[in-house]
CSV table of C-alpha atoms in Angstrom, one decimal:
chain,number,residue,atom,x,y,z
H,679,MET,CA,-10.7,51.0,-25.5
H,680,ASN,CA,-13.6,53.0,-24.4
H,681,ARG,CA,-13.1,51.1,-25.6
H,682,SER,CA,-14.0,50.7,-29.2
H,683,ARG,CA,-11.3,48.2,-30.0
H,684,THR,CA,-10.8,47.7,-26.2
H,685,ARG,CA,-13.4,45.4,-25.6
H,686,LEU,CA,-11.7,44.8,-28.3
H,687,LEU,CA,-9.6,46.9,-30.4
H,688,VAL,CA,-8.0,49.4,-32.3
H,689,ALA,CA,-11.1,51.2,-32.4
H,690,LEU,CA,-11.0,54.2,-34.5
H,691,ALA,CA,-13.6,56.2,-32.6
H,692,SER,CA,-13.2,59.7,-33.7
H,693,ALA,CA,-16.3,61.4,-35.1
H,694,GLY,CA,-15.4,61.5,-38.7
H,695,THR,CA,-17.0,62.6,-41.9
H,696,LEU,CA,-18.4,59.8,-44.0
H,697,LEU,CA,-16.6,59.7,-47.4
H,698,ALA,CA,-18.0,57.4,-50.0
H,699,THR,CA,-16.4,56.0,-53.1
H,700,ALA,CA,-19.1,54.7,-55.4
H,701,GLY,CA,-18.7,52.0,-58.0
H,702,CYS,CA,-19.2,54.6,-60.7
H,703,GLY,CA,-17.5,57.6,-59.0
H,704,ALA,CA,-17.6,59.7,-55.8
H,705,ALA,CA,-20.9,60.1,-54.0
H,706,ASP,CA,-22.0,61.7,-50.7
H,707,MET,CA,-23.6,58.7,-49.0
H,708,THR,CA,-24.3,60.7,-45.9
H,709,ARG,CA,-27.2,62.3,-47.8
H,710,GLN,CA,-28.7,59.0,-49.0
H,711,ALA,CA,-32.0,58.3,-47.2
H,712,SER,CA,-31.7,54.5,-47.3
H,713,PRO,CA,-29.6,51.7,-48.8
H,714,PHE,CA,-32.4,51.2,-51.3
H,715,ALA,CA,-32.3,54.6,-52.8
H,716,ALA,CA,-30.5,53.4,-55.9
H,717,PRO,CA,-31.8,54.0,-59.5
H,718,ALA,CA,-34.7,51.8,-60.5
H,719,GLY,CA,-33.5,48.3,-61.4
H,720,VAL,CA,-30.0,48.7,-59.9
H,721,ARG,CA,-29.2,46.5,-57.0
H,722,THR,CA,-26.8,48.3,-54.7
H,723,VAL,CA,-24.9,47.3,-51.5
H,724,THR,CA,-23.1,49.8,-49.4
H,725,LEU,CA,-20.2,48.6,-47.3
H,726,SER,CA,-18.4,50.4,-44.4
H,727,VAL,CA,-14.6,50.5,-44.8
H,728,GLN,CA,-12.3,51.1,-41.8
H,729,SER,CA,-8.8,52.4,-42.2
H,730,TRP,CA,-6.7,49.4,-41.2
H,731,VAL,CA,-5.6,47.0,-44.0
H,732,GLY,CA,-7.3,43.9,-42.7
H,733,ALA,CA,-10.7,45.6,-42.9
H,734,GLN,CA,-9.8,46.8,-46.4
H,735,ALA,CA,-9.0,43.2,-47.4
H,736,ASN,CA,-12.4,42.0,-46.3
H,737,VAL,CA,-14.3,44.7,-48.2
H,738,ALA,CA,-12.2,44.3,-51.4
H,739,VAL,CA,-13.0,40.6,-51.6
H,740,ALA,CA,-16.6,41.0,-50.8
H,741,GLU,CA,-16.9,43.9,-53.3
H,742,HIS,CA,-15.5,41.9,-56.1
H,743,LEU,CA,-17.7,38.9,-55.5
H,744,LEU,CA,-20.8,41.0,-55.1
H,745,LYS,CA,-20.1,42.7,-58.4
H,746,GLU,CA,-18.8,39.9,-60.5
H,747,GLU,CA,-20.7,36.9,-59.2
H,748,LEU,CA,-24.0,38.4,-58.0
H,749,GLY,CA,-24.4,41.5,-60.2
H,750,TYR,CA,-24.6,44.2,-57.6
H,751,ARG,CA,-23.3,47.8,-57.7
H,752,VAL,CA,-21.1,48.3,-54.6
H,753,ASP,CA,-20.6,51.6,-52.8
H,754,LEU,CA,-17.8,51.9,-50.2
H,755,VAL,CA,-18.1,54.3,-47.3
H,756,GLN,CA,-14.9,55.2,-45.4
H,757,THR,CA,-15.6,55.9,-41.7
H,758,ASP,CA,-14.2,55.3,-38.3
H,759,GLU,CA,-15.6,52.5,-36.1
H,760,VAL,CA,-18.1,54.3,-33.9
H,761,PRO,CA,-19.6,56.5,-36.6
H,762,ALA,CA,-19.9,53.4,-38.7
H,763,TRP,CA,-22.4,52.0,-36.2
H,764,ASP,CA,-24.5,55.2,-36.5
H,765,ALA,CA,-24.4,55.0,-40.3
H,766,LEU,CA,-25.4,51.3,-40.2
H,767,SER,CA,-28.3,52.0,-37.9
H,768,GLN,CA,-29.5,54.8,-40.1
H,769,GLY,CA,-29.3,52.7,-43.3
H,770,ARG,CA,-26.5,54.8,-44.8
H,771,VAL,CA,-24.4,51.6,-45.0
H,772,ASP,CA,-25.6,48.1,-45.2
H,773,ALA,CA,-22.8,46.1,-43.5
H,774,ILE,CA,-19.7,46.3,-41.3
H,775,LEU,CA,-17.5,43.3,-42.0
H,776,GLU,CA,-15.0,43.6,-39.2
H,777,ASP,CA,-15.9,44.8,-35.8
H,778,TRP,CA,-13.6,44.5,-32.8
H,779,GLY,CA,-16.3,44.9,-30.1
H,780,HIS,CA,-18.6,47.8,-29.2
H,781,PRO,CA,-20.8,46.8,-26.3
H,782,GLU,CA,-22.4,50.2,-25.9
H,783,GLN,CA,-23.4,50.3,-29.6
H,784,GLU,CA,-24.6,46.7,-29.5
H,785,LYS,CA,-26.9,47.4,-26.6
H,786,LEU,CA,-28.3,50.6,-28.1
H,787,TYR,CA,-28.8,49.5,-31.7
H,788,ILE,CA,-29.3,45.7,-31.5
H,789,ASP,CA,-31.1,45.2,-28.2
H,790,GLU,CA,-32.9,48.5,-27.8
H,791,LYS,CA,-33.6,50.1,-31.2
H,792,GLU,CA,-33.4,46.8,-33.2
H,793,THR,CA,-32.0,48.7,-36.2
H,794,ILE,CA,-28.9,46.5,-36.5
H,795,VAL,CA,-28.6,42.7,-36.5
H,796,ARG,CA,-25.6,40.4,-36.0
H,797,GLY,CA,-24.1,39.1,-39.3
H,798,GLY,CA,-22.1,36.3,-37.9
H,799,ASP,CA,-18.5,35.5,-37.1
H,800,LEU,CA,-15.9,36.8,-39.7
H,801,GLY,CA,-13.7,33.8,-38.9
H,802,VAL,CA,-10.8,35.9,-37.6
H,803,THR,CA,-9.8,36.4,-34.0
H,804,GLY,CA,-8.5,39.8,-33.0
H,805,HIS,CA,-6.1,40.7,-30.3
H,806,ILE,CA,-4.3,43.9,-29.3
H,807,GLY,CA,-1.2,44.1,-27.2
H,808,TRP,CA,2.2,45.6,-26.6
H,809,TYR,CA,5.0,44.0,-28.8
H,810,VAL,CA,8.7,44.1,-29.0
H,811,PRO,CA,10.8,42.7,-31.9
H,812,LYS,CA,11.8,39.1,-31.5
H,813,TYR,CA,15.5,39.8,-32.2
H,814,TRP,CA,15.5,42.1,-29.1
H,815,ALA,CA,13.4,39.7,-27.0
H,816,ASP,CA,15.8,36.8,-27.8
H,817,GLU,CA,18.6,38.9,-26.3
H,818,ASN,CA,16.6,40.2,-23.4
H,819,PRO,CA,13.9,37.6,-22.5
H,820,ASP,CA,12.7,39.4,-19.4
H,821,VAL,CA,11.5,42.4,-21.5
H,822,THR,CA,8.4,40.4,-22.3
H,823,ASP,CA,7.1,40.9,-18.8
H,824,TRP,CA,5.7,44.4,-18.2
H,825,LYS,CA,7.2,44.5,-14.7
H,826,ASN,CA,10.7,44.7,-16.3
H,827,LEU,CA,9.9,47.4,-18.9
H,828,ASP,CA,11.3,50.3,-16.8
H,829,LYS,CA,14.7,48.5,-16.9
H,830,TYR,CA,14.7,49.1,-20.7
H,831,ALA,CA,13.2,52.6,-20.8
H,832,ASP,CA,16.6,54.3,-21.5
H,833,GLU,CA,17.1,52.1,-24.6
H,834,LEU,CA,13.7,53.1,-25.9
H,835,ARG,CA,14.0,56.9,-25.5
H,836,THR,CA,13.4,58.9,-28.7
H,837,ALA,CA,13.2,62.6,-29.5
H,838,GLU,CA,9.5,62.4,-29.2
H,839,SER,CA,9.4,60.6,-25.9
H,840,GLY,CA,11.8,63.0,-24.1
H,841,GLY,CA,13.4,61.5,-21.0
H,842,LYS,CA,11.0,58.5,-21.0
H,843,GLY,CA,10.8,55.3,-23.0
H,844,GLN,CA,8.7,55.4,-26.1
H,845,LEU,CA,5.5,53.3,-26.5
H,846,MET,CA,4.6,53.7,-30.1
H,847,ASP,CA,0.9,53.9,-31.0
H,848,GLY,CA,-0.7,54.4,-34.4
H,849,SER,CA,-3.4,57.0,-35.1
H,850,PRO,CA,-4.5,59.4,-32.4
H,851,SER,CA,-8.0,58.5,-33.5
H,852,TYR,CA,-7.6,54.9,-32.2
H,853,VAL,CA,-9.3,54.5,-28.8
H,854,THR,CA,-6.7,52.6,-26.8
H,855,ASN,CA,-5.9,52.0,-23.2
H,856,ASP,CA,-2.3,52.8,-23.5
H,857,VAL,CA,-2.1,56.1,-21.8
H,858,ALA,CA,-4.1,54.7,-18.9
H,859,LEU,CA,-1.9,51.6,-18.7
H,860,VAL,CA,1.3,53.6,-18.6
H,861,LYS,CA,-0.1,55.8,-15.8
H,862,ASN,CA,-1.8,53.0,-13.8
H,863,LEU,CA,1.2,50.6,-14.1
H,864,ASP,CA,3.5,53.5,-13.1
H,865,LEU,CA,5.8,53.0,-16.1
H,866,ASP,CA,8.5,55.3,-17.2
H,867,TYR,CA,7.1,55.6,-20.7
H,868,LYS,CA,5.3,58.0,-22.9
H,869,VAL,CA,2.8,57.1,-25.6
H,870,VAL,CA,3.9,58.5,-29.0
H,871,PHE,CA,1.6,58.4,-32.0
H,872,ALA,CA,3.0,57.5,-35.4
H,873,GLY,CA,-0.1,59.1,-37.0
H,874,SER,CA,-1.6,56.1,-38.9
H,875,GLU,CA,-1.3,52.4,-39.3
H,876,ALA,CA,0.8,52.9,-42.5
H,877,ALA,CA,3.2,55.3,-40.6
H,878,GLN,CA,3.5,52.9,-37.7
H,879,ILE,CA,4.3,50.1,-40.1
H,880,THR,CA,7.0,52.2,-41.8
H,881,GLN,CA,8.5,53.0,-38.4
H,882,ILE,CA,8.5,49.4,-37.3
H,883,GLN,CA,10.2,48.4,-40.6
H,884,GLN,CA,12.9,51.0,-40.1
H,885,PHE,CA,13.6,49.9,-36.6
H,886,ALA,CA,13.8,46.3,-37.8
H,887,LYS,CA,16.1,47.2,-40.7
H,888,GLU,CA,18.5,48.8,-38.2
H,889,LYS,CA,18.0,46.1,-35.6
H,890,LYS,CA,16.9,48.7,-33.0
H,891,PRO,CA,14.7,47.9,-30.0
H,892,PHE,CA,11.1,49.2,-29.9
H,893,LEU,CA,7.9,48.8,-27.9
H,894,SER,CA,4.7,49.2,-29.9
H,895,TYR,CA,1.0,48.9,-29.6
H,896,TRP,CA,0.1,46.3,-32.3
H,897,TYR,CA,-2.6,43.8,-33.1
H,898,GLN,CA,-3.3,40.4,-34.7
H,899,PRO,CA,-4.2,39.5,-37.3
H,900,GLN,CA,-1.6,41.6,-39.1
H,901,TRP,CA,0.6,40.7,-42.1
H,902,LEU,CA,3.6,42.6,-40.7
H,903,PHE,CA,4.4,39.7,-38.3
H,904,ASN,CA,5.5,37.8,-41.4
H,905,GLU,CA,8.1,40.4,-42.2
H,906,VAL,CA,9.0,41.6,-38.7
H,907,PRO,CA,8.5,38.8,-36.1
H,908,MET,CA,7.4,40.3,-32.8
H,909,VAL,CA,6.8,39.0,-29.3
H,910,GLU,CA,4.0,40.2,-27.0
H,911,VAL,CA,4.7,41.8,-23.7
H,912,LYS,CA,2.7,40.1,-20.9
H,913,LEU,CA,0.5,42.7,-19.2
H,914,PRO,CA,-1.6,42.1,-16.1
H,915,GLU,CA,-4.3,39.5,-17.0
H,916,TYR,CA,-7.4,40.7,-18.7
H,917,THR,CA,-10.6,40.3,-16.7
H,918,GLU,CA,-14.2,41.5,-17.3
H,919,GLU,CA,-14.0,43.4,-14.1
H,920,CYS,CA,-11.0,45.3,-15.3
H,921,ALA,CA,-12.7,46.0,-18.7
H,922,ALA,CA,-15.7,47.4,-16.9
H,923,LYS,CA,-13.7,50.1,-15.3
H,924,ASP,CA,-13.7,53.7,-16.3
H,925,PRO,CA,-11.3,54.0,-19.3
H,926,LYS,CA,-8.8,56.1,-17.3
H,927,ASP,CA,-8.6,53.4,-14.7
H,928,ILE,CA,-7.9,50.4,-17.0
H,929,ASP,CA,-4.8,48.5,-15.7
H,930,CYS,CA,-5.0,45.1,-17.5
H,931,ALA,CA,-4.3,43.5,-20.9
H,932,TYR,CA,-6.5,43.8,-23.9
H,933,PRO,CA,-8.9,40.9,-24.6
H,934,THR,CA,-9.0,38.4,-27.4
H,935,THR,CA,-12.2,38.4,-29.4
H,936,PRO,CA,-13.6,36.7,-32.5
H,937,LEU,CA,-14.3,39.5,-34.9
H,938,GLN,CA,-17.9,40.0,-36.0
H,939,LYS,CA,-20.0,41.2,-38.9
H,940,PHE,CA,-23.1,43.4,-38.5
H,941,LEU,CA,-25.9,44.3,-40.9
H,942,ASN,CA,-28.5,47.0,-41.1
H,943,ALA,CA,-31.8,45.3,-39.9
H,944,ASP,CA,-33.8,46.3,-43.0
H,945,PHE,CA,-31.0,45.2,-45.3
H,946,ALA,CA,-30.7,41.8,-43.5
H,947,GLU,CA,-34.4,41.3,-44.2
H,948,ARG,CA,-34.7,42.7,-47.7
H,949,GLY,CA,-31.2,42.5,-49.0
H,950,GLY,CA,-31.7,39.2,-50.9
H,951,ASP,CA,-28.6,37.4,-52.3
H,952,ALA,CA,-26.3,40.2,-51.0
H,953,ALA,CA,-27.4,39.9,-47.4
H,954,ALA,CA,-27.2,36.1,-47.6
H,955,PHE,CA,-23.7,36.3,-49.1
H,956,LEU,CA,-22.4,38.7,-46.4
H,957,LYS,CA,-23.7,36.5,-43.7
H,958,LYS,CA,-21.8,33.5,-45.1
H,959,PHE,CA,-18.6,35.5,-45.7
H,960,HIS,CA,-16.2,33.7,-43.4
H,961,TRP,CA,-12.5,33.2,-43.9
H,962,SER,CA,-9.3,32.6,-41.9
H,963,GLU,CA,-6.6,34.9,-40.5
H,964,LYS,CA,-4.3,33.4,-43.1
H,965,ASP,CA,-6.6,34.4,-45.9
H,966,GLN,CA,-7.0,37.9,-44.6
H,967,ASN,CA,-3.3,38.3,-44.2
H,968,GLU,CA,-2.6,37.1,-47.7
H,969,VAL,CA,-4.8,39.9,-49.1
H,970,SER,CA,-3.5,42.5,-46.6
H,971,GLU,CA,0.1,41.8,-47.5
H,972,LEU,CA,-0.6,42.2,-51.2
H,973,ILE,CA,-2.1,45.6,-50.5
H,974,ALA,CA,0.3,46.9,-47.9
H,975,SER,CA,3.6,45.3,-48.7
H,976,GLN,CA,3.4,44.5,-52.5
H,977,LYS,CA,1.4,47.7,-53.2
H,978,LEU,CA,-1.4,46.2,-55.2
H,979,THR,CA,-4.6,48.1,-55.1
H,980,PRO,CA,-7.3,46.4,-52.9
H,981,GLN,CA,-9.1,45.4,-56.1
H,982,GLU,CA,-6.0,43.8,-57.6
H,983,ALA,CA,-5.2,42.0,-54.3
H,984,ALA,CA,-8.8,40.7,-54.0
H,985,GLU,CA,-8.8,39.4,-57.6
H,986,ARG,CA,-5.5,37.5,-57.0
H,987,TRP,CA,-6.8,35.9,-53.8
H,988,ILE,CA,-10.1,35.0,-55.5
H,989,ASP,CA,-8.3,33.4,-58.4
H,990,ARG,CA,-6.2,31.3,-55.9
H,991,HIS,CA,-9.0,30.2,-53.5
H,992,PRO,CA,-12.3,29.3,-55.3
H,993,ASP,CA,-12.7,26.5,-52.8
H,994,VAL,CA,-13.1,29.1,-50.0
H,995,TRP,CA,-15.4,31.8,-51.6
H,996,LYS,CA,-17.7,29.6,-53.6
H,997,LYS,CA,-19.2,28.3,-50.4
H,998,TRP,CA,-20.4,31.9,-49.6
H,999,LEU,CA,-22.5,31.9,-52.8
H,1000,LYS,CA,-24.4,28.7,-52.2
H,1001,LYS,CA,-28.0,29.1,-51.3
H,1002,SER,CA,-29.2,27.4,-48.1
C-alpha cells in the first residue's frame, strides 16, 4: 500500500474528517488544542478508532479498562489511518492502538519532528493477501498459485467485473496494491470494491452459503476465517526491494508485520497511568478475534463485547494495570 497497509495493510488512507464520540456525547475533537484541554480535574484520554473491526475491538477493551479501572474519561475519534497520524502528531488524539505500517509517517513524526513515540507491540501479527474459499481450493488445488488464476477467470466473472474475473476488495479508501498487481502480473481480472469491510464480509458469507467460488483481498487477523475457512493464493514473494517500488509498479505479495501502537509524545511523557497502561496493552490474535466476532457476527456493541471479554480474561488484562 502506498502503502499505508502495504508495508503493511489495509490502510485506509483517504483524507477523512475526524469524527469524535465523547464519553458524554458528541464533540468536535478537531478543534481541541491538545489532549489535556479537558475540564479541570477530569482526566481524559483520546483514542483513534479505525473502521475495521479488529481496531474497534482493541479500543473497546482499552476504553472500558481506562474508565472502570483507572477512572479516565475516554473520547473516541474515528479517522482513517494516515489522517490519524496527523491527529496524533498534533495532540488531537493520544494513541493509535493498531497500526499496519506507515514508514513515511514514522520518519516524519518520530524521527524528524519527534511528536510521536512508539507505544510497543500490540501482540498481533497482520498480513494481507488474496484468498479463495477452502471448499473451492480443495476441489482445485492449483488455484492457490497466482500463475493459475487466469485459468479460473471465467468462473469468477460477475456483473461488476464484466468479461474479467472479479478480485473483490473492501472500501475504495483502502490503499492496496491490487490494481497494480493485476496489471503487473498481467491477470485477466478486475478489482471490484464491495464498499466497506462489513459489505465485503456480507458478500463473502453469501458466496460461502451458496458454495460459490470467489477471489478476495483479505487479511489476518480476522474472525471471519472461523466462519468461512479461506486459503491464501501464493503471489510472487515479498521483498523489501519490491516494496520500495513506486506503488503502480508493485508486483509482489504483501508483507507480514507485527502490529504496533503509537502515542503522542507529550501524552507518553505526561499521560500518567493511562500512558503506562496503553504501553502495556498487549494481547493475542485469539483475544482480538474473540471480541471482533462478538461485535461483527453476534452483533454486540463494542462496549458489550469488551465487557464480556474482560469478564472472561482477567488473567490477561490485569497485567496491563500493574505498575512497573
